[in-house]
Amino acid sequence: MSNQRTLSIIKPDGVKKNVVGQIISRFEGAGLKVVAAKMMTLDEGLAGSFYEVHKERPFYADLVNYMTSGPVFVSVLEGVDAVKQNRDLMGATDPKEAAAGTIRADFADSIEANAVHGSDSEENAAKEVSFFFPEL
Ligand code: CMP
């Protein structure tokens, strides 16, 4: 168990549904602390390079299109085992498979509009945090 930082994005569907506060409350309730945050609208270049790892996947163009469709809330969460804790709180990528009580089970519409993104490893967390918050 170690103190970690991880990147969280509340995606356009989460912001549109007005559940930013409810989602952040779940992070805080689990002992994670928001140490940086900003609301922004991603452009194609930013969303495309953030999801570069999925470039060859059939859903890439739709994903970039979706992530630029409205404002997102980007934050850095800090706490014990933050990467795993955040992923446990989010639930499975596809809300149809997400466990009851997880963020995606409660707030997501589809595998694409799935309410939140969270870093999937400590290594990617470091990359994603510095992508959005180079000053940290
Ligand atoms: P996220 O955790 O942000 O990482 C990549 C995103 O691609 C994922 O959440 C989904 O929203 C999106 N995506 C869209 N279609 C698929 C798919 N078929 N399989 C996995 N991810 C998908």
PDB file of C-alpha atoms and ligand atoms in Angstrom:
ATOM      1  CA  MET A   1       0.000   0.000   0.000  1.00  0.00           C
ATOM      2  CA  SER A   2       1.542   3.256  -1.044  1.00  0.00           C
ATOM      3  CA  ASN A   3       0.524   6.849  -1.424  1.00  0.00           C
ATOM      4  CA  GLN A   4      -0.170   7.510  -5.096  1.00  0.00           C
ATOM      5  CA  ARG A   5      -1.594  10.048  -7.512  1.00  0.00           C
ATOM      6  CA  THR A   6      -3.930   9.185 -10.355  1.00  0.00           C
ATOM      7  CA  LEU A   7      -5.720  11.112 -13.090  1.00  0.00           C
ATOM      8  CA  SER A   8      -9.497  11.293 -13.198  1.00  0.00           C
ATOM      9  CA  ILE A   9     -11.643  12.754 -15.973  1.00  0.00           C
ATOM     10  CA  ILE A  10     -15.363  13.262 -15.547  1.00  0.00           C
ATOM     11  CA  LYS A  11     -16.422  12.921 -19.172  1.00  0.00           C
ATOM     12  CA  PRO A  12     -18.926  15.091 -21.102  1.00  0.00           C
ATOM     13  CA  ASP A  13     -21.909  12.889 -20.110  1.00  0.00           C
ATOM     14  CA  GLY A  14     -21.050  13.193 -16.394  1.00  0.00           C
ATOM     15  CA  VAL A  15     -20.700  16.967 -16.628  1.00  0.00           C
ATOM     16  CA  LYS A  16     -23.957  17.278 -18.649  1.00  0.00           C
ATOM     17  CA  LYS A  17     -25.842  15.225 -16.044  1.00  0.00           C
ATOM     18  CA  ASN A  18     -24.658  17.633 -13.329  1.00  0.00           C
ATOM     19  CA  VAL A  19     -23.118  14.873 -11.213  1.00  0.00           C
ATOM     20  CA  VAL A  20     -19.579  16.270 -10.869  1.00  0.00           C
ATOM     21  CA  GLY A  21     -20.124  16.876  -7.153  1.00  0.00           C
ATOM     22  CA  GLN A  22     -21.643  13.438  -6.559  1.00  0.00           C
ATOM     23  CA  ILE A  23     -18.704  11.751  -8.298  1.00  0.00           C
ATOM     24  CA  ILE A  24     -16.117  13.809  -6.409  1.00  0.00           C
ATOM     25  CA  SER A  25     -17.930  12.956  -3.150  1.00  0.00           C
ATOM     26  CA  ARG A  26     -17.362   9.274  -3.853  1.00  0.00           C
ATOM     27  CA  PHE A  27     -13.628   9.881  -4.274  1.00  0.00           C
ATOM     28  CA  GLU A  28     -13.496  11.897  -1.076  1.00  0.00           C
ATOM     29  CA  GLY A  29     -15.642   9.376   0.792  1.00  0.00           C
ATOM     30  CA  ALA A  30     -13.110   6.684  -0.079  1.00  0.00           C
ATOM     31  CA  GLY A  31     -10.280   8.772   1.345  1.00  0.00           C
ATOM     32  CA  LEU A  32      -8.941  10.165  -1.932  1.00  0.00           C
ATOM     33  CA  LYS A  33      -8.034  13.835  -1.967  1.00  0.00           C
ATOM     34  CA  VAL A  34      -8.449  16.163  -4.966  1.00  0.00           C
ATOM     35  CA  VAL A  35      -5.046  17.870  -5.232  1.00  0.00           C
ATOM     36  CA  ALA A  36      -5.564  19.593  -8.615  1.00  0.00           C
ATOM     37  CA  ALA A  37      -8.592  20.156 -10.841  1.00  0.00           C
ATOM     38  CA  LYS A  38      -9.818  22.058 -13.883  1.00  0.00           C
ATOM     39  CA  MET A  39     -12.878  22.224 -16.091  1.00  0.00           C
ATOM     40  CA  MET A  40     -11.990  22.370 -19.775  1.00  0.00           C
ATOM     41  CA  THR A  41     -13.212  21.516 -23.265  1.00  0.00           C
ATOM     42  CA  LEU A  42     -10.740  19.266 -25.067  1.00  0.00           C
ATOM     43  CA  ASP A  43      -9.923  19.982 -28.692  1.00  0.00           C
ATOM     44  CA  GLU A  44      -9.247  17.215 -31.218  1.00  0.00           C
ATOM     45  CA  GLY A  45      -5.476  17.461 -30.836  1.00  0.00           C
ATOM     46  CA  LEU A  46      -5.544  17.168 -27.061  1.00  0.00           C
ATOM     47  CA  ALA A  47      -8.124  14.341 -26.934  1.00  0.00           C
ATOM     48  CA  GLY A  48      -6.344  12.548 -29.804  1.00  0.00           C
ATOM     49  CA  SER A  49      -2.970  12.596 -28.115  1.00  0.00           C
ATOM     50  CA  PHE A  50      -4.386  11.715 -24.690  1.00  0.00           C
ATOM     51  CA  TYR A  51      -5.936   8.560 -26.205  1.00  0.00           C
ATOM     52  CA  GLU A  52      -2.999   7.945 -28.616  1.00  0.00           C
ATOM     53  CA  VAL A  53      -2.609   4.411 -27.188  1.00  0.00           C
ATOM     54  CA  HIS A  54      -6.020   3.545 -28.720  1.00  0.00           C
ATOM     55  CA  LYS A  55      -5.183   5.059 -32.134  1.00  0.00           C
ATOM     56  CA  GLU A  56      -5.494   1.769 -34.012  1.00  0.00           C
ATOM     57  CA  ARG A  57      -8.723   0.723 -32.276  1.00  0.00           C
ATOM     58  CA  PRO A  58     -11.974   0.917 -34.267  1.00  0.00           C
ATOM     59  CA  PHE A  59     -13.564   3.174 -31.635  1.00  0.00           C
ATOM     60  CA  TYR A  60     -10.756   5.789 -31.630  1.00  0.00           C
ATOM     61  CA  ALA A  61     -12.372   8.387 -33.929  1.00  0.00           C
ATOM     62  CA  ASP A  62     -15.704   8.160 -32.095  1.00  0.00           C
ATOM     63  CA  LEU A  63     -13.941   8.369 -28.737  1.00  0.00           C
ATOM     64  CA  VAL A  64     -12.067  11.549 -29.729  1.00  0.00           C
ATOM     65  CA  ASN A  65     -15.253  12.994 -31.187  1.00  0.00           C
ATOM     66  CA  TYR A  66     -17.158  12.204 -28.004  1.00  0.00           C
ATOM     67  CA  MET A  67     -14.489  13.545 -25.646  1.00  0.00           C
ATOM     68  CA  THR A  68     -14.515  16.898 -27.488  1.00  0.00           C
ATOM     69  CA  SER A  69     -18.333  17.152 -27.407  1.00  0.00           C
ATOM     70  CA  GLY A  70     -18.543  19.165 -24.184  1.00  0.00           C
ATOM     71  CA  PRO A  71     -16.672  20.238 -21.080  1.00  0.00           C
ATOM     72  CA  VAL A  72     -14.850  17.683 -18.935  1.00  0.00           C
ATOM     73  CA  PHE A  73     -13.675  17.910 -15.333  1.00  0.00           C
ATOM     74  CA  VAL A  74     -10.069  16.790 -15.005  1.00  0.00           C
ATOM     75  CA  SER A  75      -8.551  16.165 -11.593  1.00  0.00           C
ATOM     76  CA  VAL A  76      -5.646  14.560  -9.796  1.00  0.00           C
ATOM     77  CA  LEU A  77      -6.580  12.261  -6.906  1.00  0.00           C
ATOM     78  CA  GLU A  78      -4.130  11.403  -4.185  1.00  0.00           C
ATOM     79  CA  GLY A  79      -4.273   8.696  -1.534  1.00  0.00           C
ATOM     80  CA  VAL A  80      -3.344   5.181  -0.540  1.00  0.00           C
ATOM     81  CA  ASP A  81      -3.439   2.935  -3.640  1.00  0.00           C
ATOM     82  CA  ALA A  82      -5.161   5.774  -5.522  1.00  0.00           C
ATOM     83  CA  VAL A  83      -4.924   4.079  -8.943  1.00  0.00           C
ATOM     84  CA  LYS A  84      -6.725   0.919  -7.851  1.00  0.00           C
ATOM     85  CA  GLN A  85      -9.099   2.696  -5.495  1.00  0.00           C
ATOM     86  CA  ASN A  86     -10.236   4.994  -8.288  1.00  0.00           C
ATOM     87  CA  ARG A  87     -10.720   2.064 -10.680  1.00  0.00           C
ATOM     88  CA  ASP A  88     -12.705   0.157  -8.061  1.00  0.00           C
ATOM     89  CA  LEU A  89     -14.923   3.187  -7.507  1.00  0.00           C
ATOM     90  CA  MET A  90     -15.437   3.627 -11.282  1.00  0.00           C
ATOM     91  CA  GLY A  91     -16.398   0.013 -12.051  1.00  0.00           C
ATOM     92  CA  ALA A  92     -15.992  -1.798 -15.376  1.00  0.00           C
ATOM     93  CA  THR A  93     -15.474   0.220 -18.587  1.00  0.00           C
ATOM     94  CA  ASP A  94     -18.802  -1.007 -19.949  1.00  0.00           C
ATOM     95  CA  PRO A  95     -21.561   0.152 -17.569  1.00  0.00           C
ATOM     96  CA  LYS A  96     -23.529  -3.010 -18.414  1.00  0.00           C
ATOM     97  CA  GLU A  97     -20.748  -4.957 -16.681  1.00  0.00           C
ATOM     98  CA  ALA A  98     -20.064  -2.487 -13.865  1.00  0.00           C
ATOM     99  CA  ALA A  99     -20.799  -3.707 -10.327  1.00  0.00           C
ATOM    100  CA  ALA A 100     -23.760  -2.196  -8.504  1.00  0.00           C
ATOM    101  CA  GLY A 101     -22.903   0.960  -6.610  1.00  0.00           C
ATOM    102  CA  THR A 102     -19.973   1.910  -8.840  1.00  0.00           C
ATOM    103  CA  ILE A 103     -19.839   5.286 -10.585  1.00  0.00           C
ATOM    104  CA  ARG A 104     -20.331   3.776 -14.034  1.00  0.00           C
ATOM    105  CA  ALA A 105     -23.221   1.565 -12.900  1.00  0.00           C
ATOM    106  CA  ASP A 106     -24.936   4.608 -11.429  1.00  0.00           C
ATOM    107  CA  PHE A 107     -24.107   7.363 -13.924  1.00  0.00           C
ATOM    108  CA  ALA A 108     -22.840   5.997 -17.270  1.00  0.00           C
ATOM    109  CA  ASP A 109     -24.914   5.593 -20.438  1.00  0.00           C
ATOM    110  CA  SER A 110     -22.712   3.396 -22.635  1.00  0.00           C
ATOM    111  CA  ILE A 111     -19.161   2.096 -23.069  1.00  0.00           C
ATOM    112  CA  GLU A 112     -18.294   5.383 -24.785  1.00  0.00           C
ATOM    113  CA  ALA A 113     -20.295   7.779 -22.591  1.00  0.00           C
ATOM    114  CA  ASN A 114     -19.080   6.008 -19.477  1.00  0.00           C
ATOM    115  CA  ALA A 115     -18.970   8.992 -17.097  1.00  0.00           C
ATOM    116  CA  VAL A 116     -15.349   8.774 -15.994  1.00  0.00           C
ATOM    117  CA  HIS A 117     -11.815   7.944 -17.049  1.00  0.00           C
ATOM    118  CA  GLY A 118      -9.159   6.831 -14.584  1.00  0.00           C
ATOM    119  CA  SER A 119      -5.505   5.910 -15.106  1.00  0.00           C
ATOM    120  CA  ASP A 120      -5.025   2.142 -15.383  1.00  0.00           C
ATOM    121  CA  SER A 121      -1.547   1.820 -13.828  1.00  0.00           C
ATOM    122  CA  GLU A 122       0.866   3.800 -11.706  1.00  0.00           C
ATOM    123  CA  GLU A 123       3.082   4.342 -14.751  1.00  0.00           C
ATOM    124  CA  ASN A 124       0.217   5.674 -16.879  1.00  0.00           C
ATOM    125  CA  ALA A 125      -1.013   7.771 -13.959  1.00  0.00           C
ATOM    126  CA  ALA A 126       2.319   9.617 -13.887  1.00  0.00           C
ATOM    127  CA  LYS A 127       2.117  10.225 -17.657  1.00  0.00           C
ATOM    128  CA  GLU A 128      -1.528  11.313 -17.571  1.00  0.00           C
ATOM    129  CA  VAL A 129      -1.055  13.624 -14.576  1.00  0.00           C
ATOM    130  CA  SER A 130       1.812  15.414 -16.291  1.00  0.00           C
ATOM    131  CA  PHE A 131      -0.140  15.534 -19.586  1.00  0.00           C
ATOM    132  CA  PHE A 132      -2.825  17.708 -17.964  1.00  0.00           C
ATOM    133  CA  PHE A 133      -0.890  19.207 -15.062  1.00  0.00           C
ATOM    134  CA  PRO A 134       2.743  19.657 -16.169  1.00  0.00           C
ATOM    135  CA  GLU A 135       3.257  22.021 -13.237  1.00  0.00           C
ATOM    136  CA  LEU A 136       2.738  19.249 -10.640  1.00  0.00           C
TER     137      LEU A 136
HETATM  138  P1  CMP B   1     -11.511   5.102 -20.826  1.00  0.00           P
HETATM  139  O1  CMP B   1     -11.249   4.524 -19.480  1.00  0.00           O
HETATM  140  O2  CMP B   1     -11.589   6.569 -20.939  1.00  0.00           O
HETATM  141  O3  CMP B   1     -10.395   4.572 -21.852  1.00  0.00           O
HETATM  142  C1  CMP B   1     -10.633   4.410 -23.236  1.00  0.00           C
HETATM  143  C2  CMP B   1     -12.059   4.610 -23.594  1.00  0.00           C
HETATM  144  O4  CMP B   1     -12.467   4.111 -24.850  1.00  0.00           O
HETATM  145  C3  CMP B   1     -12.926   3.862 -22.612  1.00  0.00           C
HETATM  146  O5  CMP B   1     -12.899   4.498 -21.351  1.00  0.00           O
HETATM  147  C4  CMP B   1     -14.277   3.879 -23.324  1.00  0.00           C
HETATM  148  O6  CMP B   1     -15.060   5.010 -23.007  1.00  0.00           O
HETATM  149  C5  CMP B   1     -13.894   4.020 -24.794  1.00  0.00           C
HETATM  150  N1  CMP B   1     -14.400   2.922 -25.620  1.00  0.00           N
HETATM  151  C6  CMP B   1     -15.288   3.051 -26.598  1.00  0.00           C
HETATM  152  N2  CMP B   1     -15.546   1.864 -27.158  1.00  0.00           N
HETATM  153  C7  CMP B   1     -14.814   0.946 -26.516  1.00  0.00           C
HETATM  154  C8  CMP B   1     -14.653  -0.461 -26.627  1.00  0.00           C
HETATM  155  N3  CMP B   1     -15.315  -1.172 -27.540  1.00  0.00           N
HETATM  156  N4  CMP B   1     -13.805  -1.061 -25.771  1.00  0.00           N
HETATM  157  C9  CMP B   1     -13.121  -0.341 -24.832  1.00  0.00           C
HETATM  158  N5  CMP B   1     -13.242   1.001 -24.694  1.00  0.00           N
HETATM  159  C10 CMP B   1     -14.080   1.641 -25.522  1.00  0.00           C
END
